[in-house]
Short mmCIF file of C-alpha atoms in Angstrom, two decimals:
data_model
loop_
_atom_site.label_atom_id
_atom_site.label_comp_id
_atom_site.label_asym_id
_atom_site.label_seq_id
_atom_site.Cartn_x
_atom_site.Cartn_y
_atom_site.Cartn_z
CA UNK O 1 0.00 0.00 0.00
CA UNK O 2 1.15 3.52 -0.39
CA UNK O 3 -0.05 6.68 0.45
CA UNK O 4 -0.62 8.06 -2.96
CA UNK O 5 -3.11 5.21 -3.57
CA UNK O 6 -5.06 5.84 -0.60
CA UNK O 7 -8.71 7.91 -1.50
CA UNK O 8 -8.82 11.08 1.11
CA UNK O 9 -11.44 13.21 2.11
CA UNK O 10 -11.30 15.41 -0.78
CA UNK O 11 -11.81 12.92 -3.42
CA UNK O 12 -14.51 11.14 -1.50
CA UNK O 13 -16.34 14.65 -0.73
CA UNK O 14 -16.18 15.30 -4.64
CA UNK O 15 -17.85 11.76 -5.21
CA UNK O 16 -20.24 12.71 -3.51
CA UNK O 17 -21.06 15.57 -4.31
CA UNK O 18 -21.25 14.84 -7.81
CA UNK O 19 -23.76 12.17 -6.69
CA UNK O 20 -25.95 14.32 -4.63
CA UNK O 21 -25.78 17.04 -7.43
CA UNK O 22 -26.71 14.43 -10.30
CA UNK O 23 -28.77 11.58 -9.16
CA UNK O 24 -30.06 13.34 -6.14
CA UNK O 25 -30.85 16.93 -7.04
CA UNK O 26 -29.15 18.18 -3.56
CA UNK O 27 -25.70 19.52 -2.92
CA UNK O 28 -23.31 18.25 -0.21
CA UNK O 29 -21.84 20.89 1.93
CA UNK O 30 -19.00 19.41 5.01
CA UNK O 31 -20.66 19.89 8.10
CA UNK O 32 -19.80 22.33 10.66
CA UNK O 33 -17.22 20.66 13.30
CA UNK O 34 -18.43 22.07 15.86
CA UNK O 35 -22.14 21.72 15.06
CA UNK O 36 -23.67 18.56 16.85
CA UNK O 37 -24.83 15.96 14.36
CA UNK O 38 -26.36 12.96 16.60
CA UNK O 39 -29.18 10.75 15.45
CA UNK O 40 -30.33 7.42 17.36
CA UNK O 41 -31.13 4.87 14.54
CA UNK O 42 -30.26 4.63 10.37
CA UNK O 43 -28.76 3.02 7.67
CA UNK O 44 -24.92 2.38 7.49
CA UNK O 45 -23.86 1.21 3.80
CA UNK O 46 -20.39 0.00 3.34
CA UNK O 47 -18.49 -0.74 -0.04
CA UNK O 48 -15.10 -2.63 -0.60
CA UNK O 49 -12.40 -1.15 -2.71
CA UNK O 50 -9.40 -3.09 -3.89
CA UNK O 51 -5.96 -2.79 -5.44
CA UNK O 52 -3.11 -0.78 -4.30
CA UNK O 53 -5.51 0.36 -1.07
CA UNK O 54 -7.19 -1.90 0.35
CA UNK O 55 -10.05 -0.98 2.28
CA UNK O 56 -13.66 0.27 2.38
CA UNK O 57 -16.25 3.33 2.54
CA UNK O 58 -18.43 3.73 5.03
CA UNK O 59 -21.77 5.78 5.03
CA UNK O 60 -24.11 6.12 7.75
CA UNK O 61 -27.05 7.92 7.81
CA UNK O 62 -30.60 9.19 9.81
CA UNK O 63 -33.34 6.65 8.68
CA UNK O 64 -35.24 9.61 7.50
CA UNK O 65 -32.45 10.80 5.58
CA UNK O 66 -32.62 7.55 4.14
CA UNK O 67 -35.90 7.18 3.24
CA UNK O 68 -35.33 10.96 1.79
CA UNK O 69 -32.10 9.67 -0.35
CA UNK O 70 -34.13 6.73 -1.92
CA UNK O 71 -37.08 9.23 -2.44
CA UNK O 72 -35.05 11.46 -4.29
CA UNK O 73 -33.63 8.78 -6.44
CA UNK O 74 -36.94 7.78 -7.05
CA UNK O 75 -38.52 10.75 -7.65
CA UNK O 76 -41.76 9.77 -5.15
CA UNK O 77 -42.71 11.94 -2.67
CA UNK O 78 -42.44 11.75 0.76
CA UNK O 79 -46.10 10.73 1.25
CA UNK O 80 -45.93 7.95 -1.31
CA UNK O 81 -44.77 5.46 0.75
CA UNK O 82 -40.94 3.62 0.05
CA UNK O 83 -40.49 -0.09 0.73
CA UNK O 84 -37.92 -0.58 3.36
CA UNK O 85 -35.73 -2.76 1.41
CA UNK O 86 -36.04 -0.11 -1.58
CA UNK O 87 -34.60 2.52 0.63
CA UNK O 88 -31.92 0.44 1.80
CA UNK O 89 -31.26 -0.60 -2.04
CA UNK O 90 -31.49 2.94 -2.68
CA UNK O 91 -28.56 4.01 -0.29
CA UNK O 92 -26.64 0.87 -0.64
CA UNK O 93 -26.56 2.30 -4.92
CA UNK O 94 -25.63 5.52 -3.66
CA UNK O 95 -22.55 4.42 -2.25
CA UNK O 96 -22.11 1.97 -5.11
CA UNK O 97 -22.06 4.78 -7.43
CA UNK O 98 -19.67 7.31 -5.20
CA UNK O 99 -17.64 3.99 -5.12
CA UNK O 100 -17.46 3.60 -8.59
CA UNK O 101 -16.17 7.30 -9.25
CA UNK O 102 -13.60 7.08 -6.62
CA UNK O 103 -12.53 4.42 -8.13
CA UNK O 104 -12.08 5.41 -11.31
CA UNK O 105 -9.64 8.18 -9.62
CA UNK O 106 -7.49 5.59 -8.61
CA UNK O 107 -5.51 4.07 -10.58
CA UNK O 108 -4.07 1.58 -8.56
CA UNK O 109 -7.92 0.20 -7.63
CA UNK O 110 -8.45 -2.99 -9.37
CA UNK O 111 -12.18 -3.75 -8.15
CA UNK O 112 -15.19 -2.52 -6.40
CA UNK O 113 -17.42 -4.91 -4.07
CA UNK O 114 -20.71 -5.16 -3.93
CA UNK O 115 -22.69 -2.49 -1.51
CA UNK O 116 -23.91 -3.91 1.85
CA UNK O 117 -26.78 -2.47 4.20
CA UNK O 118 -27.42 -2.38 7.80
CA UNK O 119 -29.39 -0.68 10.17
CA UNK O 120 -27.28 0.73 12.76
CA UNK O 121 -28.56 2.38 16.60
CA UNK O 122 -25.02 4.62 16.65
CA UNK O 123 -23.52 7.24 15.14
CA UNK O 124 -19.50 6.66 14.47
CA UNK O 125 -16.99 8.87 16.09
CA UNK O 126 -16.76 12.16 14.66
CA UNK O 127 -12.71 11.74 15.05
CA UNK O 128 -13.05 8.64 12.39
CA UNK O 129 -15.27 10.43 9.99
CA UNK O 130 -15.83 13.30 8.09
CA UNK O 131 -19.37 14.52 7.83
CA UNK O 132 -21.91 16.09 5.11
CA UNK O 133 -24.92 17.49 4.69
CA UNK O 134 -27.72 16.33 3.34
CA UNK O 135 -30.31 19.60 3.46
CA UNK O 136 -29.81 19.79 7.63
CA UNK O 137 -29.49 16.98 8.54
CA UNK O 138 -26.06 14.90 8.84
CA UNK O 139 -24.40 12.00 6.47
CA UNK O 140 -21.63 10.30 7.96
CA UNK O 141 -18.34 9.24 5.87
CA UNK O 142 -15.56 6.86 6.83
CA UNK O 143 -12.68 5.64 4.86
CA UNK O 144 -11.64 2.84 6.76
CA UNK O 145 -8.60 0.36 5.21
CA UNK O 146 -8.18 -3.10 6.35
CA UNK O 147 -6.77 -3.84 9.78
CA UNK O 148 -2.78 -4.53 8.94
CA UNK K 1 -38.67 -3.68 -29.56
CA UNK K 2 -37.67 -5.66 -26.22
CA UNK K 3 -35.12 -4.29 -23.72
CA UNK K 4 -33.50 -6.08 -21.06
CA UNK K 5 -32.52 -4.15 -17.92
CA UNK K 6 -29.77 -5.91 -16.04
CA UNK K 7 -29.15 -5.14 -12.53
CA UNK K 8 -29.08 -6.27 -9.01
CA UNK K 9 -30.38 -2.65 -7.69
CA UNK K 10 -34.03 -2.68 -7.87
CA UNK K 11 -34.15 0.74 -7.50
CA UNK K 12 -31.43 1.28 -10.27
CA UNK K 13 -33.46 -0.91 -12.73
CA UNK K 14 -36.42 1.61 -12.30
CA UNK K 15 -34.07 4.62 -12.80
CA UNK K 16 -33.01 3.30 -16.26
CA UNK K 17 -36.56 2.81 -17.32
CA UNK K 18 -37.77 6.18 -16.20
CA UNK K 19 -34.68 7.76 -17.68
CA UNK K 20 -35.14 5.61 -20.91
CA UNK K 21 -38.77 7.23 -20.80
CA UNK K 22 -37.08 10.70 -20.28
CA UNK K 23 -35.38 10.09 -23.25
CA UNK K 24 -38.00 9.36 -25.60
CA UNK K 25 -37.78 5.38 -25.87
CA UNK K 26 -40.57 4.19 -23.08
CA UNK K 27 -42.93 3.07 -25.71
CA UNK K 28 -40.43 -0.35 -25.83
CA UNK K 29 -40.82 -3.24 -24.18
CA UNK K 30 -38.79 -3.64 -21.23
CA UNK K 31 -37.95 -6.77 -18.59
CA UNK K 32 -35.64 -7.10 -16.09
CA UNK K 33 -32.96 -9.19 -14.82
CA UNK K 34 -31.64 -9.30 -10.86
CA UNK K 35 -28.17 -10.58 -11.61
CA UNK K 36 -26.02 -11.93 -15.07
CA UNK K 37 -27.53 -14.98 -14.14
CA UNK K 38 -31.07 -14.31 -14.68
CA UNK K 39 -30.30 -12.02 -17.18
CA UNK K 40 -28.50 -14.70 -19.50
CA UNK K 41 -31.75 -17.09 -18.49
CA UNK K 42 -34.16 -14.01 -19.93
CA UNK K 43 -31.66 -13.32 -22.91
CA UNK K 44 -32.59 -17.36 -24.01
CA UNK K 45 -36.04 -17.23 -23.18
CA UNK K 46 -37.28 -13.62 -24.41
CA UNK K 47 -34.63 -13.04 -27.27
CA UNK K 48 -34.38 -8.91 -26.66
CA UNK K 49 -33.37 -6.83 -29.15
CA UNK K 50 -30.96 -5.01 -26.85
CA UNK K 51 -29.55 -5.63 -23.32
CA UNK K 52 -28.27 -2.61 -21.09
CA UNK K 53 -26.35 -4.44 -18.29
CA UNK K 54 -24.81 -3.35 -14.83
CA UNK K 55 -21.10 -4.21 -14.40
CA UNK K 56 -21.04 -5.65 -10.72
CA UNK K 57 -23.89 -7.76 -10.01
CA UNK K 58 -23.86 -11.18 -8.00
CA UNK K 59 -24.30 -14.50 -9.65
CA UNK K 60 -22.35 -13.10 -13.28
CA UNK K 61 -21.57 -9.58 -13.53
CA UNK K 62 -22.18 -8.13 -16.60
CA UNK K 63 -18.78 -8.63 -18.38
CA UNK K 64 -19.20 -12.21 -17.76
CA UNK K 65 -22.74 -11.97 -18.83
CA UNK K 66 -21.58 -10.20 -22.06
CA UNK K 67 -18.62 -13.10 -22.95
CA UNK K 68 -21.29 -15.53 -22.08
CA UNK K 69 -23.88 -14.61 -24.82
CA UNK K 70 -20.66 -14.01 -27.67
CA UNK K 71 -19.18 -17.50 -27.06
CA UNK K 72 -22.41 -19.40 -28.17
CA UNK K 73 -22.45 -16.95 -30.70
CA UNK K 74 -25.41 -14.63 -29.41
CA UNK K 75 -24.90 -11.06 -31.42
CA UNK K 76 -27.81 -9.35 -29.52
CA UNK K 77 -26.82 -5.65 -29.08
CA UNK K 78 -25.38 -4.86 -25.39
CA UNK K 79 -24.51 -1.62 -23.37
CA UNK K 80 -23.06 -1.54 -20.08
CA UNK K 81 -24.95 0.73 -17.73
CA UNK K 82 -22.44 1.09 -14.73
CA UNK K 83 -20.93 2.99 -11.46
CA UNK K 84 -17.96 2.93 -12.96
CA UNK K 85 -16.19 4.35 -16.17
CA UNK K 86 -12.65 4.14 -16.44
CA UNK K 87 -10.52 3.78 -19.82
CA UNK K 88 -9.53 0.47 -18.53
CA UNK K 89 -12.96 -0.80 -18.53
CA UNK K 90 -14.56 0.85 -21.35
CA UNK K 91 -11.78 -0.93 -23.51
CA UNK K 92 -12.34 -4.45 -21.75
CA UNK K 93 -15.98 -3.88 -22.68
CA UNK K 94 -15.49 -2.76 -26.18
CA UNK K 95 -13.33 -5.75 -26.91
CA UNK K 96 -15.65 -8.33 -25.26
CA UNK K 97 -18.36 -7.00 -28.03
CA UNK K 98 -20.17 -3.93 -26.02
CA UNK K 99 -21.61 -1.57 -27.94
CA UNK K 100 -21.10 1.68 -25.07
CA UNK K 101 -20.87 2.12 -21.36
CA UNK K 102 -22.81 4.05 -19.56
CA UNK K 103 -21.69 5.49 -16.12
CA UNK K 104 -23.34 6.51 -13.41
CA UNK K 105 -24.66 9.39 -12.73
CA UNK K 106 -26.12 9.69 -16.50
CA UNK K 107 -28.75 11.60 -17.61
CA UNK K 108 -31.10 10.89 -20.12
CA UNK K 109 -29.32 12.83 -22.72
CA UNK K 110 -26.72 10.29 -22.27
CA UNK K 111 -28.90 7.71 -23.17
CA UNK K 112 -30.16 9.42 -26.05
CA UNK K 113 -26.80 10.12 -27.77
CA UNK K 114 -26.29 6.32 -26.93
CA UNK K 115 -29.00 4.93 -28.18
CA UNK K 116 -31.01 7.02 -30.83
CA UNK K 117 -29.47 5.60 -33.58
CA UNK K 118 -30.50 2.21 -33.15
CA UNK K 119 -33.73 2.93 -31.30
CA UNK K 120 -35.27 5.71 -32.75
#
């Protein structure tokens, strides 16, 4: 592994961005570090990269935010009613597709995984993420390589 | 004419119909495949005139979907419809017989430059 290989905030932030901007009609903005940004249940979708860097990205989101992300992909409001295992399809894709561009600015990744979804009942720890908005409410990030 | 959407996002299947009905082409037939595996089942069974294909699915991902149909000698039209678009893997899909790959986020003026020629 090297450094150089390694995806950082700032590419990961642009994935997503673009993917919030383009398949979700919202922006991404980082999220004030000193602005609270607690929630007691969601979604956490995780994605494998490897190659050079080995490792995986992490996103972990407010069940409403969730069922928001899937309804924007959708394009069905939010008293239409989603299917839970639509919205976590729907988030699980999202990170698939950041994935996928990350990727592609790496040369030394040789393959994505497939996206996995599970509810969690805890936010990470803000010193292992980076966080972003989605409208005002909060999207966890983690870039977490393998244990060595 | 019949269209096969190939994916293992349910979600992402119903984005490429409503974008191929954004772009002008939802008056075609469409059915859809969960996986390569399915997808080369349907492929037999429903003969479609085109197949637009995910890259990473369980079960056969799309590449191996692709080589699948070419070595019994199946010609049907194919486009990848994919998270990811790299040089390296618009090449290994042109040489295994693709006609174009699609990455995600597209819009469906993407899909129209792709695909009006043959469609329209």
């Amino acid at each position: 592994m090297t450094s150089a290989s390694a995806p950082d905030e700032a590419l990961v932030l642009a994935a997503i961005e673009q993917v919030w901007g383009s398949m979700l009609y919202a922006s991404a903005e980082p999220w004030p570090a000193d602005r609270p940004a607690e929630f007691e249940s969601g979604l956490q979708a995780q994605i494998e990269l490897r190659g050079e860097w080995n490792g995986r990205l992490v996103l972990t989101c407010d069940s409403e935010v969730a069922t928001q992300i899937a309804g924007a992909m959708l394009g069905v409001g939010p008293d239409e009613g989603l299917e839970q295992p639509d919205v976590h399809d729907a988030v699980g894709e999202v990170l698939n597709v950041v994935g996928g561009s990350v990727k592609g600015a790496l040369p030394g990744t040789s393959a994505l995984g497939l996206p996995g979804v599970s509810e969690v009942t805890a936010v990470p720890s803000r010193g292992e993420s980076f966080v972003v908005s989605w409208g005002d409410a909060p999207v966890y990030v983690q870039i977490v390589p393998d244990a060595a | 004419m019949k269209i096969l959407i190939a994916d293992d996002s349910r979600v992402m299947r119903q984005i490429v119909l409503r974008t191929m009905r954004q772009a002008g082409f939802g008056h075609h037939d469409f059915v859809e495949a969960s996986d390569g595996a399915e997808a080369l089942d349907l492929v037999a069974s429903e003969s479609p005139d085109l197949v637009l294909s995910d890259w990473n699915m369980p079960n056969k991902t799309g590449i191996e979907l692709l080589r699948a149909l070419r070595v019994t000698g199946n010609p049907v039209p194919f486009g990848f419809v994919t998270s990811e678009g790299s040089d390296e893997m618009r090449q290994t899909a042109q040489e295994a017989g693709a006609m174009f790959l699609i990455a995600k986020p597209f819009t469906s003026d993407t899909f129209e430059s792709e695909l009006s020629g043959m469609l329209s």
